[in-house]
Short mmCIF file of C-alpha atoms in Angstrom, two decimals:
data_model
loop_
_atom_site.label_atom_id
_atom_site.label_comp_id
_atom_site.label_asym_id
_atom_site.label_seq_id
_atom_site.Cartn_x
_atom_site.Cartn_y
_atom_site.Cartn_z
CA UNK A 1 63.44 215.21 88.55
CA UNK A 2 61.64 218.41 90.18
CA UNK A 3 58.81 219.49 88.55
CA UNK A 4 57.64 223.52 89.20
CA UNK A 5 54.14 223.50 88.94
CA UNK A 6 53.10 227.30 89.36
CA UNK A 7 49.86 228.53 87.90
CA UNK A 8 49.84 232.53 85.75
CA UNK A 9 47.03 233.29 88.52
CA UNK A 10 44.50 236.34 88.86
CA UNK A 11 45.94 236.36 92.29
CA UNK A 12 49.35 234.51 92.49
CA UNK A 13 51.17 234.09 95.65
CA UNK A 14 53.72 232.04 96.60
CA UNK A 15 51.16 229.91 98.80
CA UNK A 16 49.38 229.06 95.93
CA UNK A 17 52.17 227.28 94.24
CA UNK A 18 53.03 223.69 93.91
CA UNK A 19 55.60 222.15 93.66
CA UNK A 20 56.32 218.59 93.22
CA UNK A 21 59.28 215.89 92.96
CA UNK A 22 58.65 212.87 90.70
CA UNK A 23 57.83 212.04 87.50
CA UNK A 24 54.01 212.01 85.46
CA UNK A 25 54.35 208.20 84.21
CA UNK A 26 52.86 205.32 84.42
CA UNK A 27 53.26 203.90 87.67
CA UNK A 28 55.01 207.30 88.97
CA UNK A 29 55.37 208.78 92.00
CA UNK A 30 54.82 212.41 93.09
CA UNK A 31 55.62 214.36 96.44
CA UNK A 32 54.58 217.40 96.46
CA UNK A 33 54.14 220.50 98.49
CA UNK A 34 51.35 223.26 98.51
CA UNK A 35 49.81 225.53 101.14
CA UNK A 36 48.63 223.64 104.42
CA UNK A 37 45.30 221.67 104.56
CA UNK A 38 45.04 222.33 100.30
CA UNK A 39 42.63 219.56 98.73
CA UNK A 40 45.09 218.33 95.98
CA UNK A 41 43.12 216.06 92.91
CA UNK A 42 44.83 214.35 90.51
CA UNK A 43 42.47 213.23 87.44
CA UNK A 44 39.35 211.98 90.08
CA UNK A 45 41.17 211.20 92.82
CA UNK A 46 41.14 213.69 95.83
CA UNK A 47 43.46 213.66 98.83
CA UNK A 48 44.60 216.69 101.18
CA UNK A 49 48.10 218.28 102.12
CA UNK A 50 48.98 217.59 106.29
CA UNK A 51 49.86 220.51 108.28
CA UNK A 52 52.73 221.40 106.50
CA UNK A 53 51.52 221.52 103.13
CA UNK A 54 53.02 217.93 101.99
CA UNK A 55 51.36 215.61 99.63
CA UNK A 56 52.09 212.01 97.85
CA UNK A 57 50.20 211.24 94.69
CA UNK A 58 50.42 208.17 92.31
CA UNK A 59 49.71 207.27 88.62
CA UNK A 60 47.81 203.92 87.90
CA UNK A 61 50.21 201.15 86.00
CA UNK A 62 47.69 201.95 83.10
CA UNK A 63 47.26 205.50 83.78
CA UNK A 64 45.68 207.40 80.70
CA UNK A 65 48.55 209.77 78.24
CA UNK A 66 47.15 213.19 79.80
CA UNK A 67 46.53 214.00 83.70
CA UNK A 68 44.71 216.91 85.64
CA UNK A 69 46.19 217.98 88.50
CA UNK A 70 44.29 221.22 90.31
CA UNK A 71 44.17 222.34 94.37
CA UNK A 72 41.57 223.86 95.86
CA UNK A 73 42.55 226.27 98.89
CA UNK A 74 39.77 227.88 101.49
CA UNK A 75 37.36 226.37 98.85
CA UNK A 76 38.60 228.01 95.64
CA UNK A 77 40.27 226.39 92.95
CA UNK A 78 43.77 228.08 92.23
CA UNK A 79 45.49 225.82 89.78
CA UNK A 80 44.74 223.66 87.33
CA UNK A 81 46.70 222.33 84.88
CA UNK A 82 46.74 219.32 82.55
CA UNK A 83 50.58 217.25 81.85
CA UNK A 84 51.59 214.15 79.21
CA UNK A 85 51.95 210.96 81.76
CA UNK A 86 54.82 209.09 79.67
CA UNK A 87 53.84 205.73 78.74
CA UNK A 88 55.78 202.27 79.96
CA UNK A 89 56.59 199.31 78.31
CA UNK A 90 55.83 196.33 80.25
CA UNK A 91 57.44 192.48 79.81
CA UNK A 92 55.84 189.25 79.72
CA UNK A 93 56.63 186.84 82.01
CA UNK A 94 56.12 183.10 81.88
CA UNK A 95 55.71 180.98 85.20
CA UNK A 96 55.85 177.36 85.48
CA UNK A 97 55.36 174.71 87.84
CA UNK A 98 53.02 176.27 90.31
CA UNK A 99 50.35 173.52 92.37
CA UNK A 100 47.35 174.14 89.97
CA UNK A 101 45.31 175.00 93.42
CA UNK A 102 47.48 177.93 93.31
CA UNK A 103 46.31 178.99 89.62
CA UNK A 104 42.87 177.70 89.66
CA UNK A 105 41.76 177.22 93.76
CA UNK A 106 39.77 174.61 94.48
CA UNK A 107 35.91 175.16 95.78
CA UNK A 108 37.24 174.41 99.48
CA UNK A 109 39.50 177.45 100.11
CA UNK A 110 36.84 180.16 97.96
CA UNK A 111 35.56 181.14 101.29
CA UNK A 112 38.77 181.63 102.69
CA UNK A 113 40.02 183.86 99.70
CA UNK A 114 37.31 185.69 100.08
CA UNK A 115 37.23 186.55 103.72
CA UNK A 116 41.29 187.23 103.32
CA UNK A 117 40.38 189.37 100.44
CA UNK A 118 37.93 191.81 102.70
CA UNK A 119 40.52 191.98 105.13
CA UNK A 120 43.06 192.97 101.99
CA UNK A 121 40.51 195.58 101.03
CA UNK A 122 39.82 196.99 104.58
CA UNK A 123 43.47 197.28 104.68
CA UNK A 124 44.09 199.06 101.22
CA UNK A 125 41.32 201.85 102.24
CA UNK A 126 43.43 202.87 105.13
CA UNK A 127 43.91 206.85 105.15
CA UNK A 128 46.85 207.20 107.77
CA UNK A 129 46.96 210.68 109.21
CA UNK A 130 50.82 210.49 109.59
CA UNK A 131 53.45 211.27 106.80
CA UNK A 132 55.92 208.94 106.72
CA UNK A 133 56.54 209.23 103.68
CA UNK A 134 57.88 212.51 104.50
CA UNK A 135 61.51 210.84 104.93
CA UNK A 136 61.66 209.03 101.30
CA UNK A 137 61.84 205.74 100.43
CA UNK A 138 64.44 203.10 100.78
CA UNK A 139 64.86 199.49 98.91
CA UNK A 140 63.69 196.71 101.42
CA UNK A 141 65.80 194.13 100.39
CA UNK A 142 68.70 193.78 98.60
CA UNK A 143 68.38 190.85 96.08
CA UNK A 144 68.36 189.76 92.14
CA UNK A 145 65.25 191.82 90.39
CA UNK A 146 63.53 188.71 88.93
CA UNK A 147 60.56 190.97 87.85
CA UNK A 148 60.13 194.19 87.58
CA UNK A 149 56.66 196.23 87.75
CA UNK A 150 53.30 195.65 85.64
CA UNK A 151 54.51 192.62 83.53
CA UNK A 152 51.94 190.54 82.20
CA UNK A 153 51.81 186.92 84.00
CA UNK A 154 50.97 183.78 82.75
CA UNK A 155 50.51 180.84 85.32
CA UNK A 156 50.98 177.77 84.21
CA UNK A 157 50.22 178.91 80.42
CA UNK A 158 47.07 180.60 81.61
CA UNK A 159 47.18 184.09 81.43
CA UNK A 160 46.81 186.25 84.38
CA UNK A 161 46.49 189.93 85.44
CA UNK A 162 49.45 191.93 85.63
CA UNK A 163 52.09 191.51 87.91
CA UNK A 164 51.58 194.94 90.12
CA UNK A 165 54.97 194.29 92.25
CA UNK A 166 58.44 194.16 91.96
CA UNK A 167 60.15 190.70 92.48
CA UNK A 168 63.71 190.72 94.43
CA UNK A 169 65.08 187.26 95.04
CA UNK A 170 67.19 186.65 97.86
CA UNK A 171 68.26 183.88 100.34
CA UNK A 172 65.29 182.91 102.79
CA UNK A 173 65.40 184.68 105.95
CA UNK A 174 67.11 187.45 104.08
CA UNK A 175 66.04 190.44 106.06
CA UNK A 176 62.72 192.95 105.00
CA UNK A 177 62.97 196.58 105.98
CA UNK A 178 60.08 199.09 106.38
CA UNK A 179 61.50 201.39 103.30
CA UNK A 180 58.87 204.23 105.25
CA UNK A 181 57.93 205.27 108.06
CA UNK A 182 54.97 204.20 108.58
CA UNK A 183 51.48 202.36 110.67
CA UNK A 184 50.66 198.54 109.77
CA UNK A 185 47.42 197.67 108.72
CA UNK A 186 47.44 194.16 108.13
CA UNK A 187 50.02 191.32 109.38
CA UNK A 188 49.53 187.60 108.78
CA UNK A 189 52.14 185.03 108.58
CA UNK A 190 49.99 182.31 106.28
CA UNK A 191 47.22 184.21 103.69
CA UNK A 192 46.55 181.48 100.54
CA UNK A 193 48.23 183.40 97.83
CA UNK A 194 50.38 185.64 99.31
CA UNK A 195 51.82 183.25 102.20
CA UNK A 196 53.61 185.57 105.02
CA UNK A 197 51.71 189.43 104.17
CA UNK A 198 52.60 192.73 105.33
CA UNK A 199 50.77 195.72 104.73
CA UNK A 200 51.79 199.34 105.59
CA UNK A 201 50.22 202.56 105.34
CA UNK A 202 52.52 205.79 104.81
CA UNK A 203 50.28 208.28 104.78
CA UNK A 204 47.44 209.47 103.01
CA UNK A 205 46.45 205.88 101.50
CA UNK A 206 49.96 205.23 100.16
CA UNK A 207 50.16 201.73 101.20
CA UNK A 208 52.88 199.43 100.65
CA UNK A 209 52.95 195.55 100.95
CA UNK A 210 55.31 193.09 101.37
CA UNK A 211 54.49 189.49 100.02
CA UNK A 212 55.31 185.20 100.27
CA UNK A 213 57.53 186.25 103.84
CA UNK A 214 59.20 183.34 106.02
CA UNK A 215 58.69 185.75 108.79
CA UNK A 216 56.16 187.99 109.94
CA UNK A 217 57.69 190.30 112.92
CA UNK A 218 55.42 192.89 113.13
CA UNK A 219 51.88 193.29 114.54
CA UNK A 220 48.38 195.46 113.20
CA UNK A 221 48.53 198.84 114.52
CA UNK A 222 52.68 198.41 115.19
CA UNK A 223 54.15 202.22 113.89
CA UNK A 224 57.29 201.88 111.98
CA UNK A 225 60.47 203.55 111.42
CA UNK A 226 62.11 203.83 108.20
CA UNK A 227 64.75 200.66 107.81
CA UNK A 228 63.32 198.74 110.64
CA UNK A 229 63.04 195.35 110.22
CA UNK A 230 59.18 194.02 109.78
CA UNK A 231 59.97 190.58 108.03
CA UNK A 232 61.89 188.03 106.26
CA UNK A 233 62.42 186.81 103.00
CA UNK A 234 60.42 183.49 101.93
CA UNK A 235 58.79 181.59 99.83
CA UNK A 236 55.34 181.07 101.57
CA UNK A 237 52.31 181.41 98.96
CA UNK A 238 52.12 181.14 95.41
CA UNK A 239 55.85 181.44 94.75
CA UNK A 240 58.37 179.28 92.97
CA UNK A 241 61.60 179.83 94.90
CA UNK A 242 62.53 182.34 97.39
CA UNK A 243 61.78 186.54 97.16
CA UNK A 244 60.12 189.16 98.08
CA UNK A 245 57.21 190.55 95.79
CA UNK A 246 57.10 194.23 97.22
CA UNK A 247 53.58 196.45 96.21
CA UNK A 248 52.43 199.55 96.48
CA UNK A 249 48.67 201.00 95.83
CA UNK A 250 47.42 204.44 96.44
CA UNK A 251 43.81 205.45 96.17
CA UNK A 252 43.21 201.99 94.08
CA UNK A 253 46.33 202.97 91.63
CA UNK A 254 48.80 200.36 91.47
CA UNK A 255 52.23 202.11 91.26
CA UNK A 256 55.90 201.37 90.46
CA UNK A 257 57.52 200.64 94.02
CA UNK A 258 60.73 201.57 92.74
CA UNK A 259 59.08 205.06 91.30
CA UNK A 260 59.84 205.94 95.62
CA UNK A 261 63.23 205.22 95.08
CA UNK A 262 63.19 208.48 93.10
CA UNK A 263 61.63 210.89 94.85
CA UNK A 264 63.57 213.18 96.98
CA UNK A 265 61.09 215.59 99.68
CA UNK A 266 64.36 216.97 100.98
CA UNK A 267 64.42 218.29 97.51
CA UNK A 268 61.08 220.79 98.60
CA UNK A 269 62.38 221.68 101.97
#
């Protein structure tokens, strides 16, 4: 769906329009397109249009019902507006039979969760200067949907936080495609929870990342085309059975990673 997002200004021009593809919703995605080098916020989060004036933006899984979007251009403001972010209605989903070290982990591995989670975090605060995301997105594997995005978890019978992925079963070794162009900022074939992890950066902190892999077959700082192959399917992790949990987070705002599959920049050209 296109949204036209042009402001009644004191001084309207066409380069101080924008114009976006997506949906406001929890867990939505928006690409949009304003004048080159605009600062773009959405609610408290500020980012900034490349070259061409082209700019992704996310809502949180628990994004509040009303959003402010305004852009700033050669330091004035030129259009603010407020718009209803549509609620979603999330499952719950009951897993059984994990190792309890995977629900509760023992003293022994703390240390190692944490050090793997500063390397997570480094890799989540990556600001790409690229725009792969430029081309759309594509499905990385083709599989079952065994979970879908931001259902509530419970482990074992202990509740968890939500599940901020969406869960596509498939054969091991079933092949994992970069849906984005992209850079990778973190590759590791055997992190405690996550088993086999990929993380990719699209541009402008919209990072995607690829979980519980049987294959890891690309390297930190590899650049990546859209539907090459990075990985395999596995079960590596905390997992039950073959998939491939698939993330995405921008600016610390966990989003829908099949909102992408929706968004068409072509649309803007």
């Amino acid at each position: 769906m296109i949204v036209l997002l042009a402001a009644a200004l004191a001084v309207a021009s066409a380069d101080r329009a924008i114009v976006c593809d997506g949906e406001h919703r929890q867990g939505g995605v928006l690409v949009c397109r304003t004048a080159p080098g605009a600062t773009v916020m959405i609610d408290e989060v500020e980012t900034r249009a490349n070259d061409e004036g082209w700019v992704i933006l996310g809502h949180d899984r628990d994004a509040p019902e009303e959003t402010r979007l305004r852009v700033r251009i050669n330091g004035e403001w030129v259009f603010d507006e407020r718009y209803e972010v549509a609620a979603a209605e999330y499952d719950i989903q009951r897993i059984d039979g994990l190792p309890p070290a995977m629900v509760s982990p023992p003293p022994d591995v703390l240390e190692r969760i944490r050090a793997e989670g500063a390397r997570k975090g480094q890799a989540h605060a990556s600001r790409w200067d690229g725009d792969g995301f430029m081309s759309g997105f594509i499905q990385p594997t083709q599989g079952r949907i065994s979970s879908r995005f931001g259902g509530q978890r419970i482990y074992n019978g202990e509740p968890r936080t939500p599940h901020y992925g969406v869960d596509i079963a498939a054969p091991t070794g079933t092949e994992v495609l970069a849906p984005a162009g992209g850079i990778v900022r973190l590759a590791d074939s055997d992190m405690y929870f996550e088993g086999g992890l990929i993380f990719i950066d699209h541009g402008q902190g919209f990072n995607s990342a690829y979980l519980h892999l049987s294959e890891v077959l690309v390297a930190e700082g590899d650049t990546v085309e859209q539907g090459q192959l990075i990985g395999r399917v596995g079960s590596t992790g905390r997992s039950t059975g073959p998939h491939l949990c698939w993330r995405i987070r921008w600016h610390g705002r966990n989003v829908d990673p099949f909102a992408t599959l929706d968004v068409q920049p072509a649309a803007l050209r």
